[in-house]
Short mmCIF file of N, CA and C in Angstrom, two decimals:
data_model
loop_
_atom_site.label_atom_id
_atom_site.label_comp_id
_atom_site.label_asym_id
_atom_site.label_seq_id
_atom_site.Cartn_x
_atom_site.Cartn_y
_atom_site.Cartn_z
N UNK A 1 0.83 -1.19 0.00
CA UNK A 1 0.00 0.00 0.00
C UNK A 1 0.87 1.24 0.00
N UNK A 2 1.87 1.23 0.84
CA UNK A 2 2.71 2.42 0.95
C UNK A 2 3.31 2.80 -0.40
N UNK A 3 3.74 1.78 -1.14
CA UNK A 3 4.33 2.00 -2.46
C UNK A 3 3.31 2.67 -3.39
N UNK A 4 2.08 2.17 -3.42
CA UNK A 4 1.04 2.73 -4.27
C UNK A 4 0.72 4.17 -3.88
N UNK A 5 0.66 4.39 -2.59
CA UNK A 5 0.33 5.73 -2.09
C UNK A 5 1.41 6.73 -2.50
N UNK A 6 2.67 6.34 -2.35
CA UNK A 6 3.77 7.23 -2.73
C UNK A 6 3.75 7.53 -4.22
N UNK A 7 3.50 6.49 -5.03
CA UNK A 7 3.42 6.69 -6.49
C UNK A 7 2.29 7.64 -6.84
N UNK A 8 1.14 7.43 -6.20
CA UNK A 8 -0.03 8.29 -6.48
C UNK A 8 0.25 9.72 -6.06
N UNK A 9 0.86 9.90 -4.91
CA UNK A 9 1.17 11.26 -4.45
C UNK A 9 2.18 11.94 -5.37
N UNK A 10 3.14 11.18 -5.88
CA UNK A 10 4.09 11.73 -6.84
C UNK A 10 3.34 12.22 -8.08
N UNK A 11 2.41 11.41 -8.58
CA UNK A 11 1.64 11.79 -9.78
C UNK A 11 0.79 13.03 -9.52
N UNK A 12 0.26 13.14 -8.32
CA UNK A 12 -0.54 14.33 -7.99
C UNK A 12 0.36 15.56 -7.97
N UNK A 13 1.52 15.43 -7.36
CA UNK A 13 2.46 16.57 -7.34
C UNK A 13 2.89 16.95 -8.75
N UNK A 14 2.91 15.97 -9.64
CA UNK A 14 3.26 16.21 -11.04
C UNK A 14 2.05 16.66 -11.86
N UNK A 15 0.94 16.88 -11.16
CA UNK A 15 -0.32 17.30 -11.78
C UNK A 15 -0.86 16.29 -12.79
N UNK A 16 -0.60 15.04 -12.52
CA UNK A 16 -1.10 13.96 -13.38
C UNK A 16 -2.14 13.16 -12.60
N UNK A 17 -3.35 13.75 -12.46
CA UNK A 17 -4.41 13.12 -11.67
C UNK A 17 -4.87 11.80 -12.27
N UNK A 18 -4.89 11.73 -13.59
CA UNK A 18 -5.32 10.51 -14.25
C UNK A 18 -4.43 9.33 -13.84
N UNK A 19 -3.13 9.54 -13.84
CA UNK A 19 -2.19 8.48 -13.45
C UNK A 19 -2.35 8.13 -11.97
N UNK A 20 -2.53 9.15 -11.13
CA UNK A 20 -2.70 8.90 -9.70
C UNK A 20 -3.95 8.06 -9.45
N UNK A 21 -5.05 8.43 -10.14
CA UNK A 21 -6.29 7.66 -9.99
C UNK A 21 -6.12 6.23 -10.49
N UNK A 22 -5.38 6.08 -11.56
CA UNK A 22 -5.16 4.74 -12.10
C UNK A 22 -4.36 3.88 -11.12
N UNK A 23 -3.35 4.47 -10.52
CA UNK A 23 -2.53 3.74 -9.53
C UNK A 23 -3.40 3.31 -8.35
N UNK A 24 -4.16 4.26 -7.80
CA UNK A 24 -5.00 3.93 -6.64
C UNK A 24 -6.12 2.97 -7.01
N UNK A 25 -6.71 3.14 -8.18
CA UNK A 25 -7.76 2.24 -8.63
C UNK A 25 -7.24 0.82 -8.82
N UNK A 26 -6.05 0.71 -9.41
CA UNK A 26 -5.43 -0.61 -9.57
C UNK A 26 -5.12 -1.25 -8.23
N UNK A 27 -4.65 -0.44 -7.30
CA UNK A 27 -4.34 -0.96 -5.96
C UNK A 27 -5.61 -1.50 -5.30
N UNK A 28 -6.71 -0.77 -5.45
CA UNK A 28 -7.98 -1.24 -4.88
C UNK A 28 -8.44 -2.50 -5.59
N UNK A 29 -8.28 -2.54 -6.89
CA UNK A 29 -8.70 -3.70 -7.66
C UNK A 29 -7.91 -4.95 -7.35
N UNK A 30 -6.61 -4.80 -7.13
CA UNK A 30 -5.73 -5.97 -6.92
C UNK A 30 -5.67 -6.40 -5.46
N UNK A 31 -5.58 -5.45 -4.56
CA UNK A 31 -5.43 -5.78 -3.15
C UNK A 31 -6.08 -4.69 -2.29
N UNK A 32 -7.40 -4.67 -2.24
CA UNK A 32 -8.07 -3.61 -1.48
C UNK A 32 -7.69 -3.63 0.00
N UNK A 33 -7.46 -2.45 0.52
CA UNK A 33 -7.12 -2.29 1.93
C UNK A 33 -7.76 -1.00 2.42
N UNK A 34 -8.05 -0.97 3.71
CA UNK A 34 -8.65 0.23 4.31
C UNK A 34 -7.84 1.49 4.00
N UNK A 35 -6.53 1.39 4.18
CA UNK A 35 -5.68 2.58 3.99
C UNK A 35 -5.75 3.13 2.57
N UNK A 36 -5.85 2.25 1.60
CA UNK A 36 -5.92 2.70 0.20
C UNK A 36 -7.23 3.44 -0.02
N UNK A 37 -8.33 2.84 0.43
CA UNK A 37 -9.62 3.51 0.28
C UNK A 37 -9.62 4.87 0.98
N UNK A 38 -9.14 4.90 2.22
CA UNK A 38 -9.14 6.15 2.99
C UNK A 38 -8.34 7.23 2.28
N UNK A 39 -7.16 6.88 1.80
CA UNK A 39 -6.29 7.86 1.14
C UNK A 39 -6.91 8.35 -0.16
N UNK A 40 -7.45 7.43 -0.94
CA UNK A 40 -8.05 7.79 -2.23
C UNK A 40 -9.25 8.71 -1.99
N UNK A 41 -10.08 8.38 -1.01
CA UNK A 41 -11.24 9.22 -0.69
C UNK A 41 -10.78 10.59 -0.21
N UNK A 42 -9.75 10.61 0.63
CA UNK A 42 -9.21 11.88 1.13
C UNK A 42 -8.73 12.76 -0.04
N UNK A 43 -8.03 12.17 -0.99
CA UNK A 43 -7.53 12.92 -2.14
C UNK A 43 -8.69 13.48 -2.96
N UNK A 44 -9.67 12.65 -3.25
CA UNK A 44 -10.81 13.10 -4.05
C UNK A 44 -11.61 14.17 -3.32
N UNK A 45 -11.71 14.04 -2.01
CA UNK A 45 -12.42 15.04 -1.22
C UNK A 45 -11.70 16.38 -1.27
N UNK A 46 -10.38 16.34 -1.16
CA UNK A 46 -9.59 17.57 -1.26
C UNK A 46 -9.74 18.22 -2.63
N UNK A 47 -9.93 17.40 -3.65
CA UNK A 47 -10.12 17.91 -5.00
C UNK A 47 -11.56 18.34 -5.27
N UNK A 48 -12.44 18.06 -4.30
CA UNK A 48 -13.83 18.46 -4.43
C UNK A 48 -14.67 17.55 -5.32
N UNK A 49 -14.20 16.34 -5.55
CA UNK A 49 -14.91 15.40 -6.40
C UNK A 49 -15.86 14.53 -5.56
N UNK A 50 -16.98 15.09 -5.23
CA UNK A 50 -17.93 14.42 -4.34
C UNK A 50 -18.48 13.14 -4.98
N UNK A 51 -18.81 13.19 -6.26
CA UNK A 51 -19.34 11.98 -6.91
C UNK A 51 -18.34 10.84 -6.88
N UNK A 52 -17.06 11.16 -7.08
CA UNK A 52 -16.02 10.12 -6.99
C UNK A 52 -15.92 9.59 -5.57
N UNK A 53 -16.03 10.48 -4.59
CA UNK A 53 -15.99 10.04 -3.19
C UNK A 53 -17.14 9.07 -2.92
N UNK A 54 -18.32 9.39 -3.43
CA UNK A 54 -19.46 8.49 -3.24
C UNK A 54 -19.20 7.13 -3.87
N UNK A 55 -18.66 7.14 -5.09
CA UNK A 55 -18.37 5.87 -5.77
C UNK A 55 -17.34 5.07 -4.99
N UNK A 56 -16.33 5.76 -4.47
CA UNK A 56 -15.30 5.08 -3.69
C UNK A 56 -15.87 4.51 -2.40
N UNK A 57 -16.72 5.27 -1.73
CA UNK A 57 -17.36 4.74 -0.51
C UNK A 57 -18.20 3.51 -0.84
N UNK A 58 -18.91 3.55 -1.97
CA UNK A 58 -19.72 2.40 -2.36
C UNK A 58 -18.85 1.17 -2.61
N UNK A 59 -17.72 1.37 -3.30
CA UNK A 59 -16.76 0.27 -3.51
C UNK A 59 -16.20 -0.23 -2.18
N UNK A 60 -15.86 0.70 -1.32
CA UNK A 60 -15.32 0.39 0.00
C UNK A 60 -16.30 -0.50 0.75
N UNK A 61 -17.58 -0.14 0.71
CA UNK A 61 -18.58 -0.90 1.45
C UNK A 61 -18.92 -2.22 0.78
N UNK A 62 -18.76 -2.32 -0.53
CA UNK A 62 -18.91 -3.62 -1.20
C UNK A 62 -17.81 -4.56 -0.70
N UNK A 63 -16.63 -4.01 -0.53
CA UNK A 63 -15.48 -4.81 -0.09
C UNK A 63 -15.58 -5.16 1.39
N UNK A 64 -16.09 -4.23 2.20
CA UNK A 64 -16.15 -4.44 3.65
C UNK A 64 -17.52 -4.04 4.18
N UNK A 65 -18.49 -4.90 3.96
CA UNK A 65 -19.87 -4.62 4.35
C UNK A 65 -20.04 -4.26 5.82
N UNK A 66 -19.27 -4.89 6.68
CA UNK A 66 -19.43 -4.72 8.12
C UNK A 66 -18.67 -3.52 8.69
N UNK A 67 -17.99 -2.77 7.84
CA UNK A 67 -17.11 -1.69 8.28
C UNK A 67 -17.89 -0.45 8.73
N UNK A 68 -18.01 -0.27 10.02
CA UNK A 68 -18.74 0.87 10.58
C UNK A 68 -18.00 2.18 10.35
N UNK A 69 -16.68 2.14 10.37
CA UNK A 69 -15.91 3.36 10.14
C UNK A 69 -16.25 3.95 8.77
N UNK A 70 -16.21 3.13 7.73
CA UNK A 70 -16.49 3.61 6.38
C UNK A 70 -17.92 4.12 6.27
N UNK A 71 -18.85 3.40 6.86
CA UNK A 71 -20.25 3.82 6.81
C UNK A 71 -20.45 5.15 7.54
N UNK A 72 -19.82 5.29 8.69
CA UNK A 72 -19.94 6.54 9.45
C UNK A 72 -19.35 7.72 8.68
N UNK A 73 -18.19 7.50 8.09
CA UNK A 73 -17.55 8.58 7.33
C UNK A 73 -18.37 8.95 6.10
N UNK A 74 -18.97 7.95 5.47
CA UNK A 74 -19.82 8.20 4.30
C UNK A 74 -21.04 9.03 4.71
N UNK A 75 -21.68 8.63 5.80
CA UNK A 75 -22.83 9.39 6.30
C UNK A 75 -22.41 10.80 6.70
N UNK A 76 -21.24 10.92 7.32
CA UNK A 76 -20.71 12.23 7.72
C UNK A 76 -20.48 13.12 6.49
N UNK A 77 -19.96 12.54 5.42
CA UNK A 77 -19.77 13.29 4.18
C UNK A 77 -21.11 13.82 3.69
N UNK A 78 -22.11 12.96 3.63
CA UNK A 78 -23.42 13.38 3.14
C UNK A 78 -24.03 14.46 4.03
N UNK A 79 -23.84 14.31 5.31
CA UNK A 79 -24.36 15.32 6.24
C UNK A 79 -23.66 16.66 6.02
N UNK A 80 -22.35 16.62 5.80
CA UNK A 80 -21.60 17.86 5.58
C UNK A 80 -22.06 18.58 4.31
N UNK A 81 -22.66 17.82 3.41
CA UNK A 81 -23.19 18.38 2.16
C UNK A 81 -24.67 18.75 2.29
N UNK A 82 -25.18 18.68 3.52
CA UNK A 82 -26.60 18.93 3.80
C UNK A 82 -27.51 17.94 3.08
N UNK A 83 -27.01 16.76 2.86
CA UNK A 83 -27.78 15.68 2.24
C UNK A 83 -28.30 14.76 3.35
N UNK A 84 -29.22 15.31 4.14
CA UNK A 84 -29.72 14.60 5.32
C UNK A 84 -30.35 13.27 4.97
N UNK A 85 -31.18 13.23 3.93
CA UNK A 85 -31.85 11.98 3.56
C UNK A 85 -30.85 10.93 3.08
N UNK A 86 -29.82 11.35 2.36
CA UNK A 86 -28.78 10.41 1.94
C UNK A 86 -28.05 9.85 3.16
N UNK A 87 -27.71 10.72 4.09
CA UNK A 87 -27.01 10.29 5.31
C UNK A 87 -27.88 9.30 6.08
N UNK A 88 -29.16 9.63 6.22
CA UNK A 88 -30.08 8.76 6.93
C UNK A 88 -30.18 7.39 6.22
N UNK A 89 -30.21 7.39 4.90
CA UNK A 89 -30.29 6.13 4.15
C UNK A 89 -29.05 5.28 4.39
N UNK A 90 -27.89 5.91 4.48
CA UNK A 90 -26.65 5.18 4.75
C UNK A 90 -26.73 4.52 6.13
N UNK A 91 -27.21 5.29 7.12
CA UNK A 91 -27.38 4.72 8.46
C UNK A 91 -28.37 3.56 8.44
N UNK A 92 -29.49 3.73 7.76
CA UNK A 92 -30.51 2.69 7.71
C UNK A 92 -30.00 1.42 7.04
N UNK A 93 -29.29 1.58 5.93
CA UNK A 93 -28.73 0.40 5.27
C UNK A 93 -27.75 -0.34 6.18
N UNK A 94 -27.01 0.42 6.94
CA UNK A 94 -26.02 -0.20 7.82
C UNK A 94 -26.67 -1.00 8.94
N UNK A 95 -27.67 -0.43 9.59
CA UNK A 95 -28.25 -1.16 10.72
C UNK A 95 -29.08 -2.36 10.25
N UNK A 96 -29.36 -2.41 8.96
CA UNK A 96 -30.04 -3.57 8.41
C UNK A 96 -29.07 -4.73 8.14
N UNK A 97 -27.77 -4.45 8.18
CA UNK A 97 -26.76 -5.49 7.95
C UNK A 97 -26.79 -6.49 9.10
N UNK A 98 -26.63 -7.77 8.80
CA UNK A 98 -26.64 -8.77 9.86
C UNK A 98 -25.44 -8.66 10.81
N UNK A 99 -24.29 -8.18 10.29
CA UNK A 99 -23.13 -8.00 11.16
C UNK A 99 -22.45 -6.67 10.85
N UNK A 100 -22.02 -6.04 11.91
CA UNK A 100 -21.23 -4.81 11.83
C UNK A 100 -20.05 -4.99 12.77
N UNK A 101 -18.90 -4.40 12.42
CA UNK A 101 -17.73 -4.60 13.27
C UNK A 101 -17.80 -3.84 14.59
N UNK A 102 -18.51 -2.73 14.63
CA UNK A 102 -18.67 -1.97 15.87
C UNK A 102 -20.09 -1.41 15.94
N UNK A 103 -21.09 -2.28 16.10
CA UNK A 103 -22.48 -1.82 16.03
C UNK A 103 -22.85 -0.77 17.08
N UNK A 104 -22.29 -0.88 18.28
CA UNK A 104 -22.65 0.07 19.33
C UNK A 104 -22.22 1.49 18.97
N UNK A 105 -21.04 1.63 18.37
CA UNK A 105 -20.58 2.95 17.96
C UNK A 105 -21.40 3.49 16.79
N UNK A 106 -21.81 2.59 15.91
CA UNK A 106 -22.59 3.02 14.76
C UNK A 106 -23.99 3.47 15.17
N UNK A 107 -24.63 2.69 16.04
CA UNK A 107 -25.94 3.10 16.54
C UNK A 107 -25.84 4.45 17.25
N UNK A 108 -24.78 4.63 18.04
CA UNK A 108 -24.60 5.91 18.73
C UNK A 108 -24.45 7.04 17.72
N UNK A 109 -23.68 6.81 16.66
CA UNK A 109 -23.50 7.84 15.63
C UNK A 109 -24.84 8.19 14.98
N UNK A 110 -25.66 7.17 14.74
CA UNK A 110 -26.97 7.41 14.11
C UNK A 110 -27.87 8.19 15.05
N UNK A 111 -27.90 7.79 16.31
CA UNK A 111 -28.71 8.50 17.30
C UNK A 111 -28.24 9.94 17.44
N UNK A 112 -26.93 10.15 17.53
CA UNK A 112 -26.38 11.52 17.62
C UNK A 112 -26.73 12.34 16.39
N UNK A 113 -26.72 11.70 15.23
CA UNK A 113 -27.09 12.37 13.99
C UNK A 113 -28.53 12.89 14.08
N UNK A 114 -29.46 12.03 14.50
CA UNK A 114 -30.86 12.43 14.57
C UNK A 114 -31.07 13.51 15.63
N UNK A 115 -30.36 13.42 16.73
CA UNK A 115 -30.46 14.46 17.76
C UNK A 115 -29.98 15.79 17.19
N UNK A 116 -28.85 15.77 16.50
CA UNK A 116 -28.30 17.01 15.93
C UNK A 116 -29.23 17.61 14.87
N UNK A 117 -30.02 16.76 14.23
CA UNK A 117 -31.00 17.23 13.25
C UNK A 117 -32.28 17.72 13.91
N UNK A 118 -32.35 17.57 15.24
CA UNK A 118 -33.55 17.99 15.96
C UNK A 118 -34.73 17.04 15.76
N UNK A 119 -34.41 15.83 15.31
CA UNK A 119 -35.44 14.82 15.01
C UNK A 119 -35.66 13.93 16.24
N UNK A 120 -36.34 14.50 17.25
CA UNK A 120 -36.49 13.79 18.51
C UNK A 120 -37.38 12.56 18.40
N UNK A 121 -38.43 12.62 17.58
CA UNK A 121 -39.28 11.44 17.42
C UNK A 121 -38.51 10.32 16.72
N UNK A 122 -37.74 10.66 15.71
CA UNK A 122 -36.91 9.65 15.04
C UNK A 122 -35.90 9.07 16.03
N UNK A 123 -35.36 9.91 16.89
CA UNK A 123 -34.39 9.45 17.89
C UNK A 123 -35.06 8.44 18.83
N UNK A 124 -36.27 8.77 19.27
CA UNK A 124 -37.00 7.83 20.14
C UNK A 124 -37.20 6.49 19.42
N UNK A 125 -37.59 6.57 18.16
CA UNK A 125 -37.81 5.34 17.39
C UNK A 125 -36.52 4.52 17.26
N UNK A 126 -35.40 5.22 17.10
CA UNK A 126 -34.12 4.51 17.03
C UNK A 126 -33.80 3.81 18.34
N UNK A 127 -34.00 4.53 19.45
CA UNK A 127 -33.77 3.90 20.75
C UNK A 127 -34.66 2.67 20.91
N UNK A 128 -35.92 2.78 20.51
CA UNK A 128 -36.84 1.64 20.63
C UNK A 128 -36.37 0.47 19.77
N UNK A 129 -35.93 0.75 18.56
CA UNK A 129 -35.43 -0.31 17.67
C UNK A 129 -34.18 -0.95 18.27
N UNK A 130 -33.30 -0.13 18.82
CA UNK A 130 -32.08 -0.66 19.43
C UNK A 130 -32.43 -1.52 20.65
N UNK A 131 -33.39 -1.06 21.44
CA UNK A 131 -33.78 -1.84 22.62
C UNK A 131 -34.49 -3.14 22.24
N UNK A 132 -35.03 -3.22 21.04
CA UNK A 132 -35.58 -4.50 20.56
C UNK A 132 -34.46 -5.50 20.32
N UNK A 133 -33.26 -5.00 20.03
CA UNK A 133 -32.12 -5.88 19.75
C UNK A 133 -31.34 -6.24 20.99
N UNK A 134 -31.25 -5.28 21.91
CA UNK A 134 -30.46 -5.50 23.13
C UNK A 134 -31.10 -4.73 24.28
N UNK A 135 -30.97 -5.26 25.45
CA UNK A 135 -31.54 -4.61 26.64
C UNK A 135 -30.42 -4.08 27.54
N UNK A 136 -29.30 -3.74 26.95
CA UNK A 136 -28.13 -3.32 27.73
C UNK A 136 -28.46 -2.09 28.57
N UNK A 137 -28.00 -2.09 29.80
CA UNK A 137 -28.28 -1.02 30.75
C UNK A 137 -27.82 0.35 30.23
N UNK A 138 -26.67 0.41 29.58
CA UNK A 138 -26.15 1.69 29.08
C UNK A 138 -27.11 2.32 28.07
N UNK A 139 -27.80 1.50 27.31
CA UNK A 139 -28.76 2.02 26.33
C UNK A 139 -29.96 2.61 27.05
N UNK A 140 -30.44 1.91 28.06
CA UNK A 140 -31.57 2.44 28.84
C UNK A 140 -31.19 3.77 29.49
N UNK A 141 -29.99 3.85 30.03
CA UNK A 141 -29.53 5.08 30.68
C UNK A 141 -29.43 6.20 29.65
N UNK A 142 -28.86 5.90 28.51
CA UNK A 142 -28.72 6.90 27.45
C UNK A 142 -30.09 7.39 26.98
N UNK A 143 -31.02 6.47 26.84
CA UNK A 143 -32.38 6.81 26.42
C UNK A 143 -33.03 7.73 27.46
N UNK A 144 -32.88 7.39 28.72
CA UNK A 144 -33.45 8.21 29.80
C UNK A 144 -32.83 9.60 29.80
N UNK A 145 -31.52 9.68 29.61
CA UNK A 145 -30.84 10.98 29.55
C UNK A 145 -31.34 11.80 28.37
N UNK A 146 -31.54 11.13 27.23
CA UNK A 146 -32.08 11.82 26.06
C UNK A 146 -33.46 12.39 26.37
N UNK A 147 -34.33 11.57 26.95
CA UNK A 147 -35.68 12.04 27.26
C UNK A 147 -35.66 13.18 28.27
N UNK A 148 -34.78 13.09 29.25
CA UNK A 148 -34.67 14.18 30.23
C UNK A 148 -34.22 15.47 29.56
N UNK A 149 -33.26 15.36 28.65
CA UNK A 149 -32.76 16.57 27.99
C UNK A 149 -33.81 17.16 27.06
N UNK A 150 -34.64 16.32 26.41
CA UNK A 150 -35.67 16.86 25.54
C UNK A 150 -36.79 17.49 26.35
N UNK A 151 -37.08 16.91 27.53
CA UNK A 151 -38.08 17.53 28.41
C UNK A 151 -37.60 18.91 28.85
N UNK A 152 -36.33 18.98 29.22
CA UNK A 152 -35.76 20.25 29.65
C UNK A 152 -35.83 21.28 28.51
N UNK A 153 -35.50 20.84 27.31
CA UNK A 153 -35.55 21.74 26.15
C UNK A 153 -36.99 22.21 25.91
N UNK A 154 -37.95 21.27 26.01
CA UNK A 154 -39.36 21.62 25.81
C UNK A 154 -39.81 22.66 26.83
N UNK A 155 -39.40 22.49 28.09
CA UNK A 155 -39.79 23.45 29.13
C UNK A 155 -39.15 24.80 28.85
N UNK A 156 -37.87 24.82 28.49
CA UNK A 156 -37.18 26.09 28.21
C UNK A 156 -37.77 26.80 26.99
N UNK A 157 -38.23 26.02 26.02
CA UNK A 157 -38.80 26.59 24.80
C UNK A 157 -40.27 26.97 24.95
N UNK A 158 -40.86 26.63 26.08
CA UNK A 158 -42.28 26.90 26.26
C UNK A 158 -42.50 28.39 26.53
N UNK A 159 -43.76 28.75 26.57
CA UNK A 159 -44.13 30.15 26.82
C UNK A 159 -44.36 30.42 28.30
N UNK A 160 -43.89 29.52 29.16
CA UNK A 160 -44.06 29.69 30.60
C UNK A 160 -43.22 30.86 31.10
N UNK A 161 -43.71 31.55 32.12
CA UNK A 161 -42.88 32.59 32.75
C UNK A 161 -41.61 31.96 33.35
N UNK A 162 -40.55 32.73 33.45
CA UNK A 162 -39.25 32.21 33.89
C UNK A 162 -39.31 31.49 35.23
N UNK A 163 -40.09 32.01 36.21
CA UNK A 163 -40.17 31.35 37.50
C UNK A 163 -40.81 29.97 37.39
N UNK A 164 -41.78 29.80 36.51
CA UNK A 164 -42.40 28.49 36.31
C UNK A 164 -41.45 27.55 35.57
N UNK A 165 -40.64 28.08 34.66
CA UNK A 165 -39.63 27.27 33.98
C UNK A 165 -38.66 26.70 35.00
N UNK A 166 -38.16 27.55 35.90
CA UNK A 166 -37.22 27.10 36.91
C UNK A 166 -37.85 26.07 37.83
N UNK A 167 -39.12 26.29 38.20
CA UNK A 167 -39.83 25.35 39.06
C UNK A 167 -40.00 23.99 38.37
N UNK A 168 -40.31 24.01 37.07
CA UNK A 168 -40.49 22.77 36.32
C UNK A 168 -39.19 21.99 36.22
N UNK A 169 -38.10 22.70 36.07
CA UNK A 169 -36.80 22.04 35.90
C UNK A 169 -36.28 21.42 37.20
N UNK A 170 -36.83 21.86 38.36
CA UNK A 170 -36.36 21.31 39.63
C UNK A 170 -36.90 19.91 39.85
N UNK A 171 -37.94 19.53 39.17
CA UNK A 171 -38.53 18.21 39.38
C UNK A 171 -37.90 17.24 38.51
#
C-alpha cells in the first residue's frame, strides 16, 4: 500500500491526476485495503470530487460490508453536504446489515445524527429499535438521559414565565 500511495502522491504533485487515480484504482482492484480507500477518498475530497468520493465509498462498502468506520464517514460526508436523507439512508442500510464490526458505535452515531438534526421522534424510534435488539443497561440510561434533555428543552422553549420554567426544571 505504501508504495502505491507514494506513487499516487508523486503523480498528484506532477499534476497527473489521471495516473494517480489509475494507480490507486489498480491498488484497490488488486489488493483492497482500508488505507488505500481512505487515502483515495481523502484525495478526491480535497479535489472536491464528491461523486467520486461516493463511488469510492460504495466500492469500499462492497469490499467491507461490516465496516462501521467507512459507513460513518460516508454518512458524515453526506451530512456535511446537507444531504440529510442520503445520510439517513446510509445509516438505515447499515443497521439492516446482519453483522457490523462496531455496532454500538454506529448506533450511537446514528442517534447523535438524529439528535443534531432535531429529530427527537426519530431518535425515540431509534432507541426503541435498538432496545428491541439489546436490553443493555447503558442504552436504557442513554435513552433516559435523552428524554430528560428533551423535556428540559421543551420546558425552556415553552411560553411559561421564567419562575415556572425554573420550578419545572427542579422536578
